[in-house]
CSV table of C-alpha atoms and ligand atoms in Angstrom, one decimal:
chain,number,residue,atom,x,y,z
A,12,MET,CA,35.5,108.8,61.3
A,13,ALA,CA,32.0,110.4,61.3
A,14,ASP,CA,31.0,113.2,63.4
A,15,PRO,CA,29.7,112.3,66.8
A,16,LEU,CA,25.9,113.3,67.2
A,17,VAL,CA,27.0,115.8,69.9
A,18,ARG,CA,30.2,116.8,70.3
A,19,LEU,CA,31.0,119.3,73.5
A,20,ASP,CA,34.3,121.4,73.1
A,21,LYS,CA,35.9,122.5,76.2
A,22,ILE,CA,33.1,124.3,77.3
A,23,THR,CA,33.3,126.2,80.8
A,24,LYS,CA,30.5,127.9,82.7
A,25,ARG,CA,30.8,130.1,85.9
A,26,PHE,CA,28.4,131.4,88.0
A,27,GLY,CA,29.8,134.1,89.8
A,28,ASP,CA,32.5,132.7,91.8
A,29,THR,CA,31.1,129.3,91.0
A,30,THR,CA,32.9,127.3,87.8
A,31,ALA,CA,30.2,124.8,87.1
A,32,LEU,CA,31.7,123.9,84.1
A,33,SER,CA,35.9,123.4,83.6
A,34,GLU,CA,36.7,122.8,79.9
A,35,LEU,CA,34.6,120.0,79.5
A,36,ASP,CA,34.9,117.8,76.5
A,37,LEU,CA,32.2,114.5,75.7
A,38,ASP,CA,31.5,113.1,72.8
A,39,ILE,CA,28.3,111.4,72.2
A,40,ALA,CA,27.6,108.6,69.4
A,41,GLN,CA,24.1,108.1,67.7
A,42,GLY,CA,22.0,105.8,69.5
A,43,GLU,CA,23.7,105.6,72.9
A,44,PHE,CA,22.2,105.7,76.0
A,45,VAL,CA,24.6,107.6,78.3
A,46,THR,CA,24.6,108.5,81.8
A,47,PHE,CA,25.9,111.5,83.4
A,48,LEU,CA,26.4,110.4,86.9
A,49,GLY,CA,28.1,112.6,89.8
A,50,PRO,CA,27.1,114.1,93.0
A,51,SER,CA,24.9,117.1,94.1
A,52,GLY,CA,26.0,120.2,92.1
A,53,CYS,CA,29.1,118.9,90.0
A,54,GLY,CA,27.5,120.2,86.8
A,55,LYS,CA,25.2,118.0,85.2
A,56,SER,CA,22.2,119.6,84.9
A,57,THR,CA,24.6,122.8,83.8
A,58,THR,CA,25.8,120.8,80.9
A,59,LEU,CA,22.0,119.5,79.7
A,60,ARG,CA,20.6,122.8,80.3
A,61,ILE,CA,24.1,124.2,77.7
A,62,LEU,CA,23.3,121.1,75.2
A,63,GLY,CA,19.6,122.1,74.8
A,64,GLY,CA,20.4,125.8,74.4
A,65,PHE,CA,18.9,127.0,77.7
A,66,GLU,CA,22.2,128.1,79.0
A,67,GLN,CA,24.9,129.8,77.1
A,68,PRO,CA,28.5,128.5,78.0
A,69,GLY,CA,31.3,131.3,79.1
A,70,SER,CA,33.9,130.0,76.4
A,71,GLY,CA,33.4,126.6,74.9
A,72,ARG,CA,31.6,125.4,71.8
A,73,VAL,CA,28.4,122.6,71.4
A,74,LEU,CA,28.4,120.8,68.2
A,75,LEU,CA,25.4,118.7,67.0
A,76,ARG,CA,26.6,116.7,63.9
A,77,GLY,CA,29.4,118.6,63.4
A,78,ASP,CA,27.2,122.2,63.2
A,79,ASP,CA,28.4,124.5,65.9
A,80,VAL,CA,24.8,125.4,67.5
A,81,THR,CA,26.5,127.1,70.8
A,82,ARG,CA,24.6,130.6,70.1
A,83,LEU,CA,21.5,128.7,68.7
A,84,PRO,CA,18.1,128.7,70.7
A,85,PRO,CA,16.6,125.7,72.2
A,86,GLU,CA,13.8,125.5,69.3
A,87,ARG,CA,16.5,125.4,66.7
A,88,ARG,CA,18.3,122.5,68.1
A,89,ASN,CA,16.5,119.2,67.6
A,90,VAL,CA,17.1,118.5,70.7
A,91,ASN,CA,14.4,117.9,73.7
A,92,MET,CA,14.8,118.3,77.4
A,93,VAL,CA,13.1,116.1,80.5
A,94,PHE,CA,13.5,118.7,83.3
A,95,GLN,CA,14.4,117.7,86.9
A,96,ASP,CA,10.7,118.5,87.7
A,97,TYR,CA,8.7,117.5,84.9
A,98,ALA,CA,7.8,120.7,84.3
A,99,LEU,CA,4.5,120.2,82.7
A,100,PHE,CA,2.0,123.0,82.1
A,101,PRO,CA,-0.3,122.4,84.9
A,102,HIS,CA,-3.2,124.1,83.0
A,103,MET,CA,-3.3,122.0,79.9
A,104,THR,CA,-4.1,118.6,79.2
A,105,VAL,CA,-2.2,115.7,78.6
A,106,LYS,CA,-3.0,116.4,74.8
A,107,GLN,CA,-2.1,119.7,75.1
A,108,ASN,CA,1.1,119.0,76.8
A,109,ILE,CA,2.1,116.7,74.2
A,110,ALA,CA,1.1,119.0,71.6
A,111,PHE,CA,2.9,122.2,72.7
A,112,GLY,CA,6.5,121.3,70.6
A,113,LEU,CA,4.5,119.9,67.6
A,114,GLU,CA,2.9,123.5,67.3
A,115,LEU,CA,6.7,125.5,67.9
A,116,LYS,CA,7.6,123.2,65.4
A,117,GLY,CA,4.7,124.6,62.8
A,118,MET,CA,2.9,121.4,62.2
A,119,GLY,CA,-0.5,121.5,61.1
A,120,LYS,CA,-3.5,120.1,63.0
A,121,ALA,CA,-4.0,117.2,61.6
A,122,GLU,CA,-0.6,116.0,61.3
A,123,ILE,CA,-0.7,117.4,65.4
A,124,ALA,CA,-3.6,114.5,66.2
A,125,ALA,CA,-2.1,112.2,64.3
A,126,ARG,CA,1.1,112.6,66.5
A,127,GLN,CA,-0.7,112.9,69.4
A,128,ASP,CA,-2.4,109.6,69.0
A,129,GLU,CA,0.6,107.7,68.0
A,130,ILE,CA,2.7,108.7,71.2
A,131,MET,CA,-0.2,108.1,73.6
A,132,SER,CA,-0.7,105.0,72.2
A,133,PHE,CA,3.2,104.0,72.2
A,134,LEU,CA,3.6,105.4,76.0
A,135,GLU,CA,0.0,103.4,76.8
A,136,LEU,CA,-1.6,107.0,77.5
A,137,GLY,CA,-4.5,107.2,75.6
A,138,ALA,CA,-7.0,107.5,78.5
A,139,PHE,CA,-5.5,110.2,80.2
A,140,GLY,CA,-5.6,112.2,76.8
A,141,GLY,CA,-8.1,115.0,78.6
A,142,ARG,CA,-6.7,115.1,82.3
A,143,TYR,CA,-4.8,117.7,83.8
A,144,PRO,CA,-0.9,116.8,85.3
A,145,ALA,CA,-2.7,117.0,88.4
A,146,GLN,CA,-5.2,114.2,88.0
A,147,LEU,CA,-2.1,111.5,87.3
A,148,SER,CA,0.0,109.3,89.4
A,149,GLY,CA,3.7,110.4,89.3
A,150,GLY,CA,4.5,107.7,87.5
A,151,GLN,CA,1.7,108.8,84.4
A,152,ARG,CA,3.2,112.7,84.8
A,153,GLN,CA,6.3,111.0,84.1
A,154,ARG,CA,5.1,109.7,81.1
A,155,VAL,CA,3.5,112.5,79.8
A,156,ALA,CA,6.8,114.1,80.4
A,157,LEU,CA,8.5,112.2,78.5
A,158,ALA,CA,5.9,111.9,75.9
A,159,ARG,CA,5.9,115.6,75.4
A,160,ALA,CA,9.7,115.1,74.7
A,161,LEU,CA,9.5,112.4,72.4
A,162,ALA,CA,6.5,113.8,70.2
A,163,PRO,CA,8.5,116.1,68.2
A,164,ASP,CA,11.0,113.3,67.0
A,165,PRO,CA,14.3,115.2,68.7
A,166,ALA,CA,17.5,113.6,67.4
A,167,LEU,CA,18.5,113.5,71.2
A,168,LEU,CA,16.7,113.6,74.2
A,169,LEU,CA,18.3,115.5,77.8
A,170,LEU,CA,16.6,113.8,80.6
A,171,ASP,CA,17.4,115.8,83.6
A,172,GLU,CA,16.8,113.0,87.0
A,173,PRO,CA,13.7,111.9,85.2
A,174,LEU,CA,12.7,109.4,87.8
A,175,GLY,CA,13.5,111.2,91.2
A,176,ALA,CA,10.5,111.7,92.4
A,177,LEU,CA,8.9,108.3,92.2
A,178,ASP,CA,9.1,105.5,95.0
A,179,ALA,CA,11.4,102.6,94.7
A,180,LYS,CA,8.8,100.1,92.8
A,181,LEU,CA,7.7,102.7,90.3
A,182,ARG,CA,11.1,103.4,89.2
A,183,GLY,CA,12.3,100.1,88.6
A,184,GLN,CA,9.1,100.2,86.7
A,185,VAL,CA,10.1,103.4,84.7
A,186,GLN,CA,13.8,102.5,84.2
A,187,GLN,CA,13.0,99.2,82.0
A,188,GLU,CA,10.8,101.5,80.2
A,189,LEU,CA,12.6,104.0,79.3
A,190,LYS,CA,15.5,101.8,78.4
A,191,SER,CA,13.2,100.0,76.0
A,192,ILE,CA,11.5,103.2,74.5
A,193,GLN,CA,15.3,104.0,73.6
A,194,ARG,CA,16.2,100.6,72.1
A,195,ARG,CA,13.0,100.4,69.8
A,196,THR,CA,13.2,104.3,68.8
A,197,ASP,CA,17.0,104.1,68.7
A,198,LYS,CA,16.8,107.6,69.7
A,199,THR,CA,20.1,108.7,71.6
A,200,PHE,CA,19.3,109.3,75.2
A,201,PHE,CA,21.6,111.7,77.6
A,202,PHE,CA,20.3,110.9,81.2
A,203,VAL,CA,21.5,112.6,84.0
A,204,THR,CA,21.4,111.1,87.9
A,205,HIS,CA,23.0,110.8,91.2
A,206,ASP,CA,21.9,107.5,92.0
A,207,GLN,CA,24.7,104.8,90.8
A,208,GLU,CA,22.4,101.6,90.8
A,209,GLU,CA,20.2,103.1,88.2
A,210,ALA,CA,23.3,104.3,86.0
A,211,LEU,CA,24.6,100.9,86.1
A,212,THR,CA,21.5,99.0,84.9
A,213,MET,CA,20.7,101.3,82.6
A,214,SER,CA,23.7,102.9,80.6
A,215,ASP,CA,25.8,101.3,77.3
A,216,ARG,CA,28.4,104.5,78.9
A,217,ILE,CA,28.4,106.4,82.0
A,218,VAL,CA,30.6,109.4,82.9
A,219,VAL,CA,31.2,110.4,86.0
A,220,MET,CA,31.5,114.0,86.7
A,221,ASN,CA,33.6,115.7,90.1
A,222,LYS,CA,33.0,119.3,90.5
A,223,GLY,CA,32.7,120.3,86.8
A,224,LYS,CA,35.2,117.5,85.4
A,225,VAL,CA,34.7,114.3,83.6
A,226,GLU,CA,35.9,111.7,86.4
A,227,GLN,CA,36.2,108.6,84.4
A,228,ASP,CA,34.1,107.7,81.2
A,229,GLY,CA,33.4,103.9,80.3
A,230,THR,CA,30.6,101.2,80.5
A,231,PRO,CA,29.4,100.4,83.7
A,232,GLU,CA,31.4,97.4,84.2
A,233,ASP,CA,34.7,99.3,83.3
A,234,LEU,CA,33.7,102.0,85.9
A,235,TYR,CA,32.7,99.5,88.4
A,236,PHE,CA,35.5,96.8,87.8
A,237,HIS,CA,38.5,99.3,86.7
A,238,PRO,CA,37.3,102.3,88.8
A,239,ALA,CA,40.7,105.2,87.5
A,240,SER,CA,40.5,107.2,90.4
A,241,ARG,CA,39.2,107.0,94.5
A,242,PHE,CA,36.2,109.4,93.9
A,243,VAL,CA,34.8,106.3,91.1
A,244,ALA,CA,35.7,103.6,93.4
A,245,GLU,CA,33.9,105.1,96.3
A,246,PHE,CA,30.9,106.4,94.1
A,247,ILE,CA,30.2,103.2,92.3
A,248,GLY,CA,29.4,100.2,94.4
A,249,GLU,CA,31.2,99.4,97.5
A,250,THR,CA,34.9,98.3,97.6
A,251,ASN,CA,38.0,97.7,99.7
A,252,LEU,CA,40.6,100.7,99.6
A,253,LEU,CA,44.2,99.4,100.2
A,254,THR,CA,46.9,102.2,101.2
A,255,GLY,CA,50.3,101.0,100.6
A,256,ASP,CA,53.7,102.4,99.1
A,257,LEU,CA,54.4,101.6,95.3
A,258,ARG,CA,57.0,100.0,94.5
A,259,GLY,CA,57.3,100.2,91.0
A,260,THR,CA,56.0,98.3,87.7
A,261,ASP,CA,56.3,94.7,86.5
A,262,GLY,CA,55.0,94.8,82.6
A,263,ASP,CA,51.4,96.0,82.9
A,264,ALA,CA,51.5,95.2,86.5
A,265,VAL,CA,51.6,97.4,89.2
A,266,VAL,CA,53.7,96.2,92.1
A,267,MET,CA,52.7,97.7,95.4
A,268,ASP,CA,53.6,97.1,99.6
A,269,TRP,CA,50.3,97.0,101.9
A,270,PHE,CA,51.4,96.0,105.6
A,271,GLY,CA,54.6,94.5,104.3
A,272,GLN,CA,52.9,92.0,101.6
A,273,THR,CA,53.5,92.2,98.3
A,274,LEU,CA,50.5,92.9,95.7
A,275,ARG,CA,49.9,93.4,92.2
A,276,GLY,CA,47.3,95.1,90.5
A,277,HIS,CA,46.5,97.6,87.2
A,278,ALA,CA,46.3,100.9,87.0
A,279,PRO,CA,43.4,101.9,84.7
A,280,GLY,CA,44.0,105.6,85.5
A,281,GLY,CA,47.4,105.6,84.8
A,282,ILE,CA,50.5,104.7,87.1
A,283,PRO,CA,50.1,107.3,90.2
A,284,GLN,CA,53.1,109.4,91.1
A,285,THR,CA,55.9,108.0,93.4
A,286,GLY,CA,56.7,109.5,96.8
A,287,ALA,CA,53.1,109.6,98.2
A,288,PRO,CA,51.1,106.7,99.4
A,289,ILE,CA,48.8,105.1,96.9
A,290,THR,CA,45.6,103.5,97.1
A,291,ALA,CA,44.1,100.3,95.4
A,292,SER,CA,40.4,99.2,94.8
A,293,VAL,CA,39.0,95.6,95.2
A,294,ARG,CA,35.4,94.8,95.2
A,295,LEU,CA,34.3,92.6,97.5
A,296,GLU,CA,33.1,90.0,95.4
A,297,ARG,CA,36.5,89.5,94.0
A,298,LEU,CA,38.3,88.3,97.1
A,299,GLY,CA,38.2,84.9,97.6
A,300,CYS,CA,38.6,83.0,101.0
A,301,HIS,CA,40.3,79.5,100.9
A,302,ALA,CA,42.1,76.9,104.0
A,303,THR,CA,45.1,76.8,101.9
A,304,ARG,CA,47.1,79.2,99.5
A,305,PRO,CA,45.5,80.0,96.5
A,306,ALA,CA,47.3,80.2,93.4
A,307,THR,CA,46.4,83.9,92.7
A,308,ALA,CA,48.9,86.9,92.1
A,309,ASN,CA,47.6,88.3,95.8
A,310,ALA,CA,47.6,86.3,98.8
A,311,VAL,CA,47.1,87.0,102.3
A,312,GLN,CA,46.8,85.5,105.6
A,313,GLY,CA,44.1,86.6,108.0
A,314,ARG,CA,41.3,85.9,110.6
A,315,VAL,CA,37.5,86.1,110.2
A,316,VAL,CA,36.8,88.7,113.0
A,317,GLY,CA,32.9,89.0,111.8
A,318,LYS,CA,30.2,87.6,109.8
A,319,THR,CA,27.3,89.2,108.1
A,320,PHE,CA,24.5,87.0,106.5
A,321,LEU,CA,23.0,89.4,103.6
A,322,GLY,CA,20.6,86.7,102.1
A,323,SER,CA,22.2,86.0,98.5
A,324,ARG,CA,25.6,86.1,100.2
A,325,MET,CA,27.5,86.5,103.3
A,326,ALA,CA,30.2,89.6,103.9
A,327,LEU,CA,33.0,88.6,105.8
A,328,ASP,CA,35.3,90.9,107.7
A,329,LEU,CA,39.1,89.7,107.8
A,330,LEU,CA,41.7,91.0,110.1
A,331,VAL,CA,44.8,90.6,107.9
A,332,ASP,CA,47.2,92.6,110.3
A,333,ASP,CA,46.2,92.8,114.2
A,334,ALA,CA,48.9,95.4,115.1
A,335,ARG,CA,48.1,97.8,112.3
A,336,GLY,CA,44.4,97.0,112.0
A,337,ALA,CA,44.7,96.0,108.0
A,338,ARG,CA,41.1,94.9,107.3
A,339,LEU,CA,39.3,93.3,104.5
A,340,ARG,CA,36.1,92.6,103.4
A,341,ALA,CA,34.9,90.0,101.5
A,342,TYR,CA,31.5,88.5,99.8
A,343,VAL,CA,31.5,84.9,99.5
A,344,ASP,CA,28.6,82.1,99.5
A,345,ALA,CA,26.3,82.4,101.8
A,346,ARG,CA,26.2,78.3,102.3
A,347,THR,CA,30.2,77.9,102.5
A,348,GLY,CA,31.0,81.0,104.7
A,349,GLN,CA,33.8,80.6,107.0
A,350,SER,CA,33.3,80.9,110.9
A,351,VAL,CA,34.6,83.2,113.2
A,352,GLY,CA,37.7,82.1,115.0
A,353,ASP,CA,41.4,82.2,115.4
A,354,ALA,CA,41.9,79.7,112.4
A,355,PRO,CA,43.8,81.7,109.9
A,356,VAL,CA,42.2,82.0,106.3
A,357,TRP,CA,43.7,82.9,102.9
A,358,ILE,CA,42.5,85.6,101.2
A,359,GLY,CA,43.2,85.1,97.2
A,360,TRP,CA,42.8,87.8,94.5
A,361,ASP,CA,44.0,88.8,90.9
A,362,GLU,CA,45.9,91.5,90.0
A,363,SER,CA,43.2,92.2,87.2
A,364,SER,CA,40.5,92.6,90.4
A,365,MET,CA,43.1,95.7,91.8
A,366,ALA,CA,42.9,98.8,90.3
A,367,VAL,CA,45.3,100.9,91.6
A,368,LEU,CA,44.2,104.7,91.5
A,369,ARG,CA,45.4,107.6,89.9
A,370,ASP,CA,44.2,109.9,92.7
B,415,LIG,N1,22.0,129.7,87.5
B,415,LIG,C1,22.7,129.6,88.8
B,415,LIG,N2,23.0,130.7,89.4
B,415,LIG,C2,24.5,130.3,90.0
B,415,LIG,N3,24.7,129.4,90.4
B,415,LIG,C3,24.6,128.5,89.8
B,415,LIG,C4,23.0,128.2,89.0
B,415,LIG,N4,22.8,127.2,88.6
B,415,LIG,C5,23.8,126.2,88.7
B,415,LIG,N5,24.4,127.1,89.8
B,415,LIG,C6,25.7,126.4,90.7
B,415,LIG,O1,26.8,125.8,89.4
B,415,LIG,C7,26.6,124.5,90.1
B,415,LIG,C8,26.1,123.2,89.2
B,415,LIG,O2,25.3,123.5,89.4
B,415,LIG,P1,24.1,122.4,88.5
B,415,LIG,O3,22.1,122.3,88.8
B,415,LIG,O4,24.7,121.6,87.2
B,415,LIG,O5,24.7,121.2,89.4
B,415,LIG,P2,23.8,119.4,89.7
B,415,LIG,O6,24.9,118.9,89.0
B,415,LIG,O7,22.5,119.1,88.6
B,415,LIG,O8,23.2,118.7,90.9
B,415,LIG,P3,22.0,118.2,91.3
B,415,LIG,O9,22.3,116.9,91.1
B,415,LIG,O10,21.7,118.7,92.8
B,415,LIG,O11,20.9,119.1,90.8
B,415,LIG,C9,26.4,124.4,91.6
B,415,LIG,O12,27.3,125.1,92.4
B,415,LIG,C10,25.2,125.5,91.4
B,415,LIG,O13,25.1,126.0,92.7
B,416,LIG,MG1,20.3,119.0,88.9
C-alpha cells in the first residue's frame, strides 16, 4: 500500500505530570475529511500542534508521505493550521493576512497578487480585502482564517475547532461551506471539534479521543451504531445502556442476561472479560414497540410509563421490570405512539442493533 499522507507513530507528549498523548498511532489518507472528537483536555490541540510542527513530541514520529518530519519546523512541512482562536493578525488587512503565508514561501509579488485574488473570490471575500479583522463579522473572520491557511496550497489543513465562536445558524452554514471547499479542492482536512453532531455531519471518518488515546476510529455510522466502548456510546448521541451478565457467545453473537431476559448482541470492541457485569448499548430509534411478540432476536415485555412528543417523533419511557427498575427509552413514530397505561407492550430489537461494549 502507498504511504498514507500522514502517519503518527507512537506519539507521546507530557507536560510536567500531565500525559497529553500516550503512544498515539494514526494514519490519514490523501483527500480524507477526518474529525478528531473528544472532551476538553483529551489532547486534540496537542496532536494538531505536533502535526503542524508547533510542538515537539516527547517520543514517537510524525511522517508525511513516508518522510520523517518530526524535527522539521512548521514552514517546511507543507501543512497549514487554522487555530482554535483564528489568530488573524489584527494589524493587517484581509489581503495582508492572506499574503503572509505566501511571502513566507518566498513567492514573488505578482504571483502573490494572483493567488490572493483567486482565493478571495473562491471564498467570496472580494469585498473585504482592505478591511481589518476587527471590521468583520465572526463568519467573515472565519473565512479569512481559512483563506490564509488555504492560500499556500498545503497538502494538509489542520482545523482546530474553527467554528467554536459562531452562533448555531452561522455555524451550520460554515460547516456546509467547509465541507464543500474540501470536496472541491480534494484537500486533506483534519478537523477538531468536541461537538458530536458537527463530527457526525461533516466527516468521512471520526477518531474519538479519550485521555490522550484513540478510543475508536471509524465512519460516523460505525461509531453511532457500533460503539466499541461505553465512552463512545455515551459521547455520541443518546442511547440505552443495559447492564447484565455475559452468558457466552453463539457464532458471532454475544449472549447476555439482562434482568432474567436472554439478549443477543454483537461486540464491535471485542468480547468483554467475564466475571464482571457487562454493558450493551441500543440506540433509541432501534427499539420497536409492538402489540404482539415481534420476530426480532431480542423481545421483552414492558409498560409505557411516559411519553414525550418531540415533533418528528415520540419518546416512550418503558418499564420492563417493576421490581428492579429495568427501563428502556424508545423513539417511535409520533402518530402511532402507544398510550401510557397498564397494557403490556412488546419491545423488540435486532442482534445488530445491540453493541456489547468493551468497557
Ligand atoms: N503548554 C502546556 N503546558 C502544560 N500543559 C498543557 C500545555 N498544553 C496542553 N496541556 C495539557 O495537555 C492536555 C491536553 O491539552 P489539549 O490542548 O491538547 O486539549 P484539547 O483536547 O485540545 O482540549 P480543548 O477541547 O479544551 O481544546 C490538557 O490536560 C492540557 O492542560
Ligand atoms: Mg483544544
